Structure formats: C-alpha cells, structure tokens
CSV table of C-alpha atoms in Angstrom, one decimal:
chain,number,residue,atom,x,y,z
U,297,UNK,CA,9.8,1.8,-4.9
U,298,UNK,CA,10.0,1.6,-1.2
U,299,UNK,CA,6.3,2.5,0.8
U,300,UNK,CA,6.5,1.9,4.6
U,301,UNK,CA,4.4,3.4,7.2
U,302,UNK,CA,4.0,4.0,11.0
U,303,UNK,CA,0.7,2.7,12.2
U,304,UNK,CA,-0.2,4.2,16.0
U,305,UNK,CA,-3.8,3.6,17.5
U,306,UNK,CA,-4.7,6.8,18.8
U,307,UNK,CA,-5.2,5.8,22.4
U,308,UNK,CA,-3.0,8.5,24.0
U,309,UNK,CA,0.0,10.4,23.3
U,310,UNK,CA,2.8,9.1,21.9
U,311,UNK,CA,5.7,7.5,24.9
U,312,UNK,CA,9.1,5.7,24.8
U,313,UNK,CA,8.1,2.8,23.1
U,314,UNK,CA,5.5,4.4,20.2
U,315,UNK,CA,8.3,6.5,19.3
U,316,UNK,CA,11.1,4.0,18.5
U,317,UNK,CA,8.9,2.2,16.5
U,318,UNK,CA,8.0,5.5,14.5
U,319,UNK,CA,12.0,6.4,14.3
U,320,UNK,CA,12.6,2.7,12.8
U,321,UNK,CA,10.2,3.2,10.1
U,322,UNK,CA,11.2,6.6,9.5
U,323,UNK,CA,14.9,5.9,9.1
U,324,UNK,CA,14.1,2.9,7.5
U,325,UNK,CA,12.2,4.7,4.1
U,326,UNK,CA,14.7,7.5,4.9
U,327,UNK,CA,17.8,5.0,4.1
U,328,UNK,CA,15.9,3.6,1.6
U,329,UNK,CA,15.6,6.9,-0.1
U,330,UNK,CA,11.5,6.1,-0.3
U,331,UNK,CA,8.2,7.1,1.1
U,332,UNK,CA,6.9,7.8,4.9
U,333,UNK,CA,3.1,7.0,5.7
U,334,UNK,CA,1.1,7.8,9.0
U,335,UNK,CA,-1.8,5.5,9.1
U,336,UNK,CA,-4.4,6.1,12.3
U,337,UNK,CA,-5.2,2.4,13.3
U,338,UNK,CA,-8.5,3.5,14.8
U,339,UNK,CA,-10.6,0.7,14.0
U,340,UNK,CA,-11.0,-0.2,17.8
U,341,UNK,CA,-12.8,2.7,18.8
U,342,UNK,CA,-13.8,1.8,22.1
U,343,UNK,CA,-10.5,2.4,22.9
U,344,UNK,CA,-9.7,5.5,20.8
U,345,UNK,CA,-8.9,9.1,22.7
U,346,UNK,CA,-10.7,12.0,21.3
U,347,UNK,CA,-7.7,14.0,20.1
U,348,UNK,CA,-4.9,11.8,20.3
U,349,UNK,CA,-4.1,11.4,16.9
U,350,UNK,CA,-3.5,15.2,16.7
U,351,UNK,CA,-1.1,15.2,20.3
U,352,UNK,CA,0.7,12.4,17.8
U,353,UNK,CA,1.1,14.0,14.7
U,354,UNK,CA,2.4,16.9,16.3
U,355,UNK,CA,4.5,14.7,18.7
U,356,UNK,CA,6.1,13.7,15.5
U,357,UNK,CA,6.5,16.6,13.7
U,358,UNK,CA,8.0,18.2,16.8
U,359,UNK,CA,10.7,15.3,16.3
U,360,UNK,CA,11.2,16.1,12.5
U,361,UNK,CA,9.2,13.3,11.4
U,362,UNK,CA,7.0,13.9,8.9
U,363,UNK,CA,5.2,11.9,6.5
U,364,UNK,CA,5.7,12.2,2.9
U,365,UNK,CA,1.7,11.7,2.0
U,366,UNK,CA,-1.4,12.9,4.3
U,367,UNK,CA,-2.6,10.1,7.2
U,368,UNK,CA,-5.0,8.0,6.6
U,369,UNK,CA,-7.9,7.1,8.9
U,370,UNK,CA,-8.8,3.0,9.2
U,371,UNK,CA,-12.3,4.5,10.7
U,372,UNK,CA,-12.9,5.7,7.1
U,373,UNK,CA,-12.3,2.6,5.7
U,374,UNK,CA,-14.7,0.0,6.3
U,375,UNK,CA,-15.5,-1.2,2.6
U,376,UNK,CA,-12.8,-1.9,2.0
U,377,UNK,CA,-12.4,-4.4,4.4
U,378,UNK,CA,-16.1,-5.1,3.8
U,379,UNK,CA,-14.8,-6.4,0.7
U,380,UNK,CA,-12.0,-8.3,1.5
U,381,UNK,CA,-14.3,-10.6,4.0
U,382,UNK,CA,-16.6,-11.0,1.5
U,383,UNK,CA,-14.1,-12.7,-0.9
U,384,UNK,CA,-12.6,-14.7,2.2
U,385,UNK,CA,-16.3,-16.0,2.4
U,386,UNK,CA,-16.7,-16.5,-1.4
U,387,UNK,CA,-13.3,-18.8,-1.2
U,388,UNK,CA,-14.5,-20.6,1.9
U,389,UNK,CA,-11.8,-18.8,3.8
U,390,UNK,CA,-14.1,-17.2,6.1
U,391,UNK,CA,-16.8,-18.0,8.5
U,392,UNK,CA,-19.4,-17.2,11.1
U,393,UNK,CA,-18.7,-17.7,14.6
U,394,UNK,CA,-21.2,-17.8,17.8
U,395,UNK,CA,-18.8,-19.0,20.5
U,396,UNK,CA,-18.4,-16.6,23.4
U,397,UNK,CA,-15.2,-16.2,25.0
U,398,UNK,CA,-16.3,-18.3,27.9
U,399,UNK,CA,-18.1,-20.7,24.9
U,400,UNK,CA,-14.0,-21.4,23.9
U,401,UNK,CA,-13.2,-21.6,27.3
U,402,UNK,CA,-15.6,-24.4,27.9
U,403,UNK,CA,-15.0,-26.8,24.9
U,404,UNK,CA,-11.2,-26.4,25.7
U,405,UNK,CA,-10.9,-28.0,29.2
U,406,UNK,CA,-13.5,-30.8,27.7
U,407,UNK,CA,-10.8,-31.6,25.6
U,408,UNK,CA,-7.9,-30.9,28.1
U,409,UNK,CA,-6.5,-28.5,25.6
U,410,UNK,CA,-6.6,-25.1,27.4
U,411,UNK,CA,-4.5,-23.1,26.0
U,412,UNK,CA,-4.1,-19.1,25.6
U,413,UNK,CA,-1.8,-16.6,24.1
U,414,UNK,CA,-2.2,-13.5,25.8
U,415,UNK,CA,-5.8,-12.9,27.3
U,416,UNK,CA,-6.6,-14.9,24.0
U,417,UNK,CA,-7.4,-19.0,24.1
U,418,UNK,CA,-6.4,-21.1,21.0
U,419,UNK,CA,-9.9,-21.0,19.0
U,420,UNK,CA,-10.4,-24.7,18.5
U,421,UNK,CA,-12.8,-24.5,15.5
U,422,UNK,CA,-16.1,-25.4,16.8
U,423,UNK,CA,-17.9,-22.9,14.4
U,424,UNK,CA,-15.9,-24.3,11.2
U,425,UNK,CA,-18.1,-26.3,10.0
U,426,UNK,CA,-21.5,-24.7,10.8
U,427,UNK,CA,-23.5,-22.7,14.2
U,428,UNK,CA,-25.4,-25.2,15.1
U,429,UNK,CA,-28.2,-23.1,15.4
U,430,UNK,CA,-26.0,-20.8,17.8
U,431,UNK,CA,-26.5,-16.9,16.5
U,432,UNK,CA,-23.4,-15.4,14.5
U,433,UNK,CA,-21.2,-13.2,16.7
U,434,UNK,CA,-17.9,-12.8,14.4
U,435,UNK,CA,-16.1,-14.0,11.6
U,436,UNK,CA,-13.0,-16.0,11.6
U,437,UNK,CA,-10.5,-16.7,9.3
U,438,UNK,CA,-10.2,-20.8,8.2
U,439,UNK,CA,-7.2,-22.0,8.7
U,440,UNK,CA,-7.8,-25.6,8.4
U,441,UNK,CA,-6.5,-27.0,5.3
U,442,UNK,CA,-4.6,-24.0,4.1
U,443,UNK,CA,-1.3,-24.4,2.5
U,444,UNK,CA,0.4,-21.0,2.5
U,445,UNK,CA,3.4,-22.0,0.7
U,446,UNK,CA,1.2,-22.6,-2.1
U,447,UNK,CA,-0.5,-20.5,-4.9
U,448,UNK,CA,-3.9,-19.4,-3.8
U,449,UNK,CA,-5.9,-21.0,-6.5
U,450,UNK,CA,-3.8,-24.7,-5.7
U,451,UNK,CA,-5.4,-24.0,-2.0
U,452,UNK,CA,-9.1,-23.4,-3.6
U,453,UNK,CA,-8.5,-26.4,-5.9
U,454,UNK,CA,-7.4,-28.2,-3.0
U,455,UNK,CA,-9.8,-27.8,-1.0
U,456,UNK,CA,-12.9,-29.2,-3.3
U,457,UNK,CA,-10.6,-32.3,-3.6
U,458,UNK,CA,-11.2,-35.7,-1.5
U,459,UNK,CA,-7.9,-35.7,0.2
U,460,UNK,CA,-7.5,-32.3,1.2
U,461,UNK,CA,-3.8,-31.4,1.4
U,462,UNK,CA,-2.8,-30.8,4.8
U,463,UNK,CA,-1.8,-27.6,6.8
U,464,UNK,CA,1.9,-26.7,6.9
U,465,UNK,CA,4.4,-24.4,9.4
U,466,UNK,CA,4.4,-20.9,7.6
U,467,UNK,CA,8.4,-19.4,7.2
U,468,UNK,CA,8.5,-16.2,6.6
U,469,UNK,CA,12.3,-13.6,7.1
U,470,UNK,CA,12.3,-11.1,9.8
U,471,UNK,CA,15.0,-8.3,8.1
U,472,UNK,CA,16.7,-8.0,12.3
U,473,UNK,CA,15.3,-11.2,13.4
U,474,UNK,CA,16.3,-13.9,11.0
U,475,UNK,CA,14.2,-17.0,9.7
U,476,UNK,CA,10.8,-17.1,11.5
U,477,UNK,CA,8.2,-20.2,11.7
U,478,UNK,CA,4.7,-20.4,12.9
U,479,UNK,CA,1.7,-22.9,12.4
U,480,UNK,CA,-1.1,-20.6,12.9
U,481,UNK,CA,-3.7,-23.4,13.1
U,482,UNK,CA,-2.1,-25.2,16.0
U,483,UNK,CA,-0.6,-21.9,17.8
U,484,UNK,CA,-3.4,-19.4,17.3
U,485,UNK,CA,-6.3,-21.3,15.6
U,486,UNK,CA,-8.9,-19.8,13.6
U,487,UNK,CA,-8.8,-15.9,14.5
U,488,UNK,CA,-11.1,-13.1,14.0
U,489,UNK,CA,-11.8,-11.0,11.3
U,490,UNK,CA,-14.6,-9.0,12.2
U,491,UNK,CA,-15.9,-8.8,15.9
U,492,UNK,CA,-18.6,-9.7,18.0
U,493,UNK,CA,-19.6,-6.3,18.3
U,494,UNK,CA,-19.0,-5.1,15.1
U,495,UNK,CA,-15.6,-3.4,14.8
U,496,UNK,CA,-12.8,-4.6,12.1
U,497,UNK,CA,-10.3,-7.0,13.6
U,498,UNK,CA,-7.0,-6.1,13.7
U,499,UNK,CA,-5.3,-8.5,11.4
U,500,UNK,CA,-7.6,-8.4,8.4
U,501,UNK,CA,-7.5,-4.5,8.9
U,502,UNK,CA,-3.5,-3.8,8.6
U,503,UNK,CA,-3.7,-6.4,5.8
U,504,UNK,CA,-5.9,-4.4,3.3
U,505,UNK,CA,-4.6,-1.1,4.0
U,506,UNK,CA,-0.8,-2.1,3.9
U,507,UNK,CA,-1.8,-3.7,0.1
U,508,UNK,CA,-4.3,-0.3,-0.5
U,509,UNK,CA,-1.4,1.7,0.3
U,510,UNK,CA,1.3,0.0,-1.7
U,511,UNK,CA,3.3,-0.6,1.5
U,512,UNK,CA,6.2,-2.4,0.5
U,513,UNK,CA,8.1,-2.4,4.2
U,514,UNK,CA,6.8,-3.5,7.5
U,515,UNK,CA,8.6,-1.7,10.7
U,516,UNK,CA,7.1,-1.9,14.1
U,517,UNK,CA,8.2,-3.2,17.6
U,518,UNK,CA,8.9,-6.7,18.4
U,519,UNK,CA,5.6,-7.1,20.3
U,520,UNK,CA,3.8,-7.3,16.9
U,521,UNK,CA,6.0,-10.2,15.5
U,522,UNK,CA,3.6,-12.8,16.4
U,523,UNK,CA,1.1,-11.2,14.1
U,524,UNK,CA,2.8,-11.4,11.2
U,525,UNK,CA,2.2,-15.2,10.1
U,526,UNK,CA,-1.4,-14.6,10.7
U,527,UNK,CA,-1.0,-11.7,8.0
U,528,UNK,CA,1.0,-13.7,5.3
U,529,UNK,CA,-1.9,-15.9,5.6
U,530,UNK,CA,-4.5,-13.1,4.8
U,531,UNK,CA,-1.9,-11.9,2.1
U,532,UNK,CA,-1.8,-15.1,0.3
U,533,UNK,CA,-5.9,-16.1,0.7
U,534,UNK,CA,-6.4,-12.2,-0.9
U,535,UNK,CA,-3.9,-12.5,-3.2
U,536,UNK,CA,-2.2,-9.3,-1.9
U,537,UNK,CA,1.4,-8.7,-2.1
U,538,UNK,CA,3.6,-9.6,0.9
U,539,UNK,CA,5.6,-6.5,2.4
U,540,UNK,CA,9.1,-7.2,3.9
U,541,UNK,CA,9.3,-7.3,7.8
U,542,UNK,CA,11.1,-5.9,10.5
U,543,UNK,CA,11.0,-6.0,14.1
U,544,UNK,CA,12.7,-3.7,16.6
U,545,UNK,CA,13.5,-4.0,20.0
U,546,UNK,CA,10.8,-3.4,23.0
U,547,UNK,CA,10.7,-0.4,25.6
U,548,UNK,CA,10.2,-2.3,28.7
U,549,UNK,CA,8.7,-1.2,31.9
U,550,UNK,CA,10.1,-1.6,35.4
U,551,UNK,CA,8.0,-4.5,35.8
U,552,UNK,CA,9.6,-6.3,32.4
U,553,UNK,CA,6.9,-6.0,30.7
U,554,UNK,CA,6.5,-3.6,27.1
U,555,UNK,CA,6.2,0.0,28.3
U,556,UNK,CA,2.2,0.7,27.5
U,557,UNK,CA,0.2,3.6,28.7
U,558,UNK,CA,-1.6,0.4,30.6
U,559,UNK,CA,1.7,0.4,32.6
U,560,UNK,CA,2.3,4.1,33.3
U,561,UNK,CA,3.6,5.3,30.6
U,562,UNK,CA,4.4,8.9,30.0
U,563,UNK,CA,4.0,11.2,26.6
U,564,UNK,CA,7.2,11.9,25.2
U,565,UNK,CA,9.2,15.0,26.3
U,566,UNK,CA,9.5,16.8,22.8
U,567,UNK,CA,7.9,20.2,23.6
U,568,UNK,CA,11.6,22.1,22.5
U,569,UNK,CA,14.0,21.4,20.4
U,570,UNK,CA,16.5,19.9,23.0
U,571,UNK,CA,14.0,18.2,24.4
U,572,UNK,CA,13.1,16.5,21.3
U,573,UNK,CA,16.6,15.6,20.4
U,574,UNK,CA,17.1,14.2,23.6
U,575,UNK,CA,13.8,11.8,22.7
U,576,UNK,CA,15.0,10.8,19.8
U,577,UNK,CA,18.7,10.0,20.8
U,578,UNK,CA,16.8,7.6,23.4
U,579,UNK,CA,14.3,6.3,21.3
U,580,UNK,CA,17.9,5.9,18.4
U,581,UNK,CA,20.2,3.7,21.5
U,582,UNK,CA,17.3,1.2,21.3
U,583,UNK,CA,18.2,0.8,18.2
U,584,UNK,CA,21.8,0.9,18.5
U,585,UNK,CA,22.0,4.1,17.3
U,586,UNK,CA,25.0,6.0,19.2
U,587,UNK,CA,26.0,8.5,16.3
U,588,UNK,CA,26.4,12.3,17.1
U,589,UNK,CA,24.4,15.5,16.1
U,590,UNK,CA,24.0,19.0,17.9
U,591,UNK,CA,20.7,19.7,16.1
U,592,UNK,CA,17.7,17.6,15.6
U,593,UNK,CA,18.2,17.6,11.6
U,594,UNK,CA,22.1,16.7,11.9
U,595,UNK,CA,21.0,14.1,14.3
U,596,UNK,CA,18.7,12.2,11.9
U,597,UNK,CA,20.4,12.6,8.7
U,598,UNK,CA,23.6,11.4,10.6
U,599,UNK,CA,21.2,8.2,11.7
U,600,UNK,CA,19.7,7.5,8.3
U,601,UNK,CA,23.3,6.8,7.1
U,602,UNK,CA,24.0,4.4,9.8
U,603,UNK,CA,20.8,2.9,9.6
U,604,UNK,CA,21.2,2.8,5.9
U,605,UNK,CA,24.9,0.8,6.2
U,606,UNK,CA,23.2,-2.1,8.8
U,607,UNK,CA,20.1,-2.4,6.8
U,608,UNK,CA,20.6,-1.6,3.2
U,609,UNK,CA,23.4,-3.6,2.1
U,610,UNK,CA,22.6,-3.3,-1.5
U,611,UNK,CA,22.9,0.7,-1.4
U,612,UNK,CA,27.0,0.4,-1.1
C-alpha cells in the first residue's frame, strides 16, 4: 500500500518552491490511490520559527491538501533515532568524531585534497579509526568498506575478514530522473549522524521516520537528490526498507539559485480561493501540469489523473 509524505522544516511560511514539492507528493499518493503524511522536520531547531508549522498546515489546507493521518513532530522523536545510532555503533557503522570544521579544513590542504560540496568539505576520515585523545564532538556514519549492493550481514561479515571487500558506486532509480550513481565515500565521505551540538542530523533523521512511518514513496525537490545515496546507505546498514524516489523540478530565484526564504522568498498567496488556485496552477506548470479546472477541487482531481497517466503506468 502506497505511504508518501511531505516533510517541510518549519522555518517560515510555505513559498513557490515548498509548495511544488507538497503538490508532487500529494498528487503522487493521490494517483496512487494511497496515503498523504505531513511530517515537521524540526530536528534543527536553531532554525525553527515559533509557529510556522501552523502558517503551513493551514497554507496547505487552504490549497486542499490535507493529509490522510495527523503530522508528526521529528522534535518528539529522539529515541528513536537514539536507537538507530546505537545499532550503527554496535555494527561498527558508527563513530565518534572531534574534528572541527576548520580541524577538516586543515588536514585537507595537507593533503592537497580540499574539497567541498556546498558549505560542506569532503570529511576525510581522520576520526575513523580512533580521537586521538581529541574530545567527541559528533558521530559519523562509516563508510569505509561498505558494500551497499550487498546484504547487510555479508558487510558485517566482511568487515571482521582480513581482506576487507572494497567500497563500490551505489545505483539507485530516480522515478523522473532515470539511473542515478554516487560513491558516497569519495564524494561526501563520512557524514554526520548526530551533531556537535547535540541536534539529530538530517540524514539519519528522515531515514528512521520514513521506515517508522511505512513510507513507501519519496517526493521532494531536486535539491534533495544528492541526499538520497547517503540514505540508501543508512537503509541498508539498518536494515530498513528502501522507499522509491522521485525528484521534481526546482523554483529558482532571479539570481539562479533555488528560491529559499534565504533569497527573498515570499509566503504563498493562498488566503482565498482564487488565490489559492492560482498557487497551485503555478506550483502544477513546474510540473508540467497545464490541465484546466474553475474550482480548486476540479483543478486537483483533474491533475491527479494526469499525474496518474505520466507516473503510474501500471494503473491503465
């Protein structure tokens, strides 16, 4: 049965972008004739808005979106990705780090390797094999020596052998995008699962709450593609099941660069009904949705049966 979900951090009203991201996952359980989650992603509360989850949740429901089950907060969450570290740890999956930013910096031009991917440099494993006396600031994710094309307990086995196997390119299918490849190890390194100060990464996050919530379909903006091999990789090391993916186009900003509230932004217009309509026929020719409807409900069920014809072929 198909579970997908729209997972917004509550940093501000919903804009352009957020809200063709929460149409495509919307339509996409819609045409699917399965369910709708909300999920709050606000395990980074340092950069959490004090109400912005509710400005969202009405934003959507202004635009007939509403989900089929109640939100769920990642704030509320924590043992559960407690959990999940500690069997990361337990398999040798998971270790502590005590390398500052600048720590990374500094190891990486000794080796002529500096690197970065976004604000981000390419983690170059000095922690992996111990601190070296260096207090623990986070916990990272091993990726030396991990085969994710292979069964978890080959991996374990492997890795207590004398010739450890060695790392391989992860494929995975993007359901718009086509065949995807990534070798996390060389691309992004070992990343973080839990932070220097103390908040839930990310990645290990959306992991454990797409398997706790049965999510069987992944549908967010292009923007978060890179993620995704970093997430296979915490699927297969948890033994988790590994949702589908799908990656729609980007809002862009005058500057080319993905519309953020960081780049001015605006909340979506949906205070009326025609106003709302009008958002979402935007937010629906991103997607290459030109269909017609007069009222906001004719509108989306007209939309769910195109979306349905270009993205579930099995349904005809």
């Amino acid at each position: 049965m198909y579970r997908g979900r729209f997972a917004p951090s509550p940093t501000g009203p919903l804009h352009a972008g957020s809200l063709v991201a929460a149409l495509a996952s919307w339509l996409d359980a819609k045409a699917h004739g399965g369910t709708w989650l909300i999920r709050i992603e606000d395990v980074d509360t340092l950069r959490c808005v004090s109400g912005a989850d509710r400005t969202m949740l009405k934003q959507l429901a202004d635009c007939g979106l509403h989900p089929d089950e109640p939100p769920v907060y990642q704030s509320q969450r924590g043992a559960l990705y407690q959990t999940a570290l500690n069997q990361l740890i337990a398999q040798k999956q998971a270790y502590p780090c005590g390398c500052s930013r600048q720590d990374i910096e500094t190891v990486l031009r000794t080796l002529d390797q500096l690197r970065t991917r976004g604000s981000a440099s390419v983690y170059p494993g000095t922690c992996r094999h111990g601190l070296a006396s260096k207090p623990a600031r986070s916990w990272r994710f091993n990726t030396e020596n991990f085969t994710p094309n292979q069964p978890v307990a080959q991996q374990i086995r492997a890795q207590a052998a004398p010739n450890k196997m060695a790392y391989e390119v992860l494929n995975w299918t993007d359901r718009a995008l086509g065949e995807q490849t990534q070798n996390v190890q060389d691309e992004v390194g070992d990343f973080v699962l839990k932070r220097a100060d103390g908040l839930w990464a990310y990645q290990l996050a959306v992991v454990v709450d797409d398997a706790a919530q049965g999510v069987t379909d992944v549908v967010r903006g292009a923007d978060l593609l890179d993620n995704t091999a970093r997430q296979i990789l915490l699927q297969r090391a948890l033994n988790l099941p590994e949702p589908r993916y799908l990656h729609t186009p980007l809002v862009l900003a005058p500057d080319g660069k993905k519309l953020s509230k960081q780049n001015g932004a605006t909340a979506a217009e949906v205070h009326t009904r025609q106003s709302s309509l009008n958002a979402l026929r935007m937010a629906g020719r991103m997607l290459g949705l030109e269909n017609q409807g007069s009222t906001l409900a004719d509108w989306l069920a007209s939309s769910v049966q195109v979306w349905k014809s270009r993205f579930c072929p099995l349904s005809h």
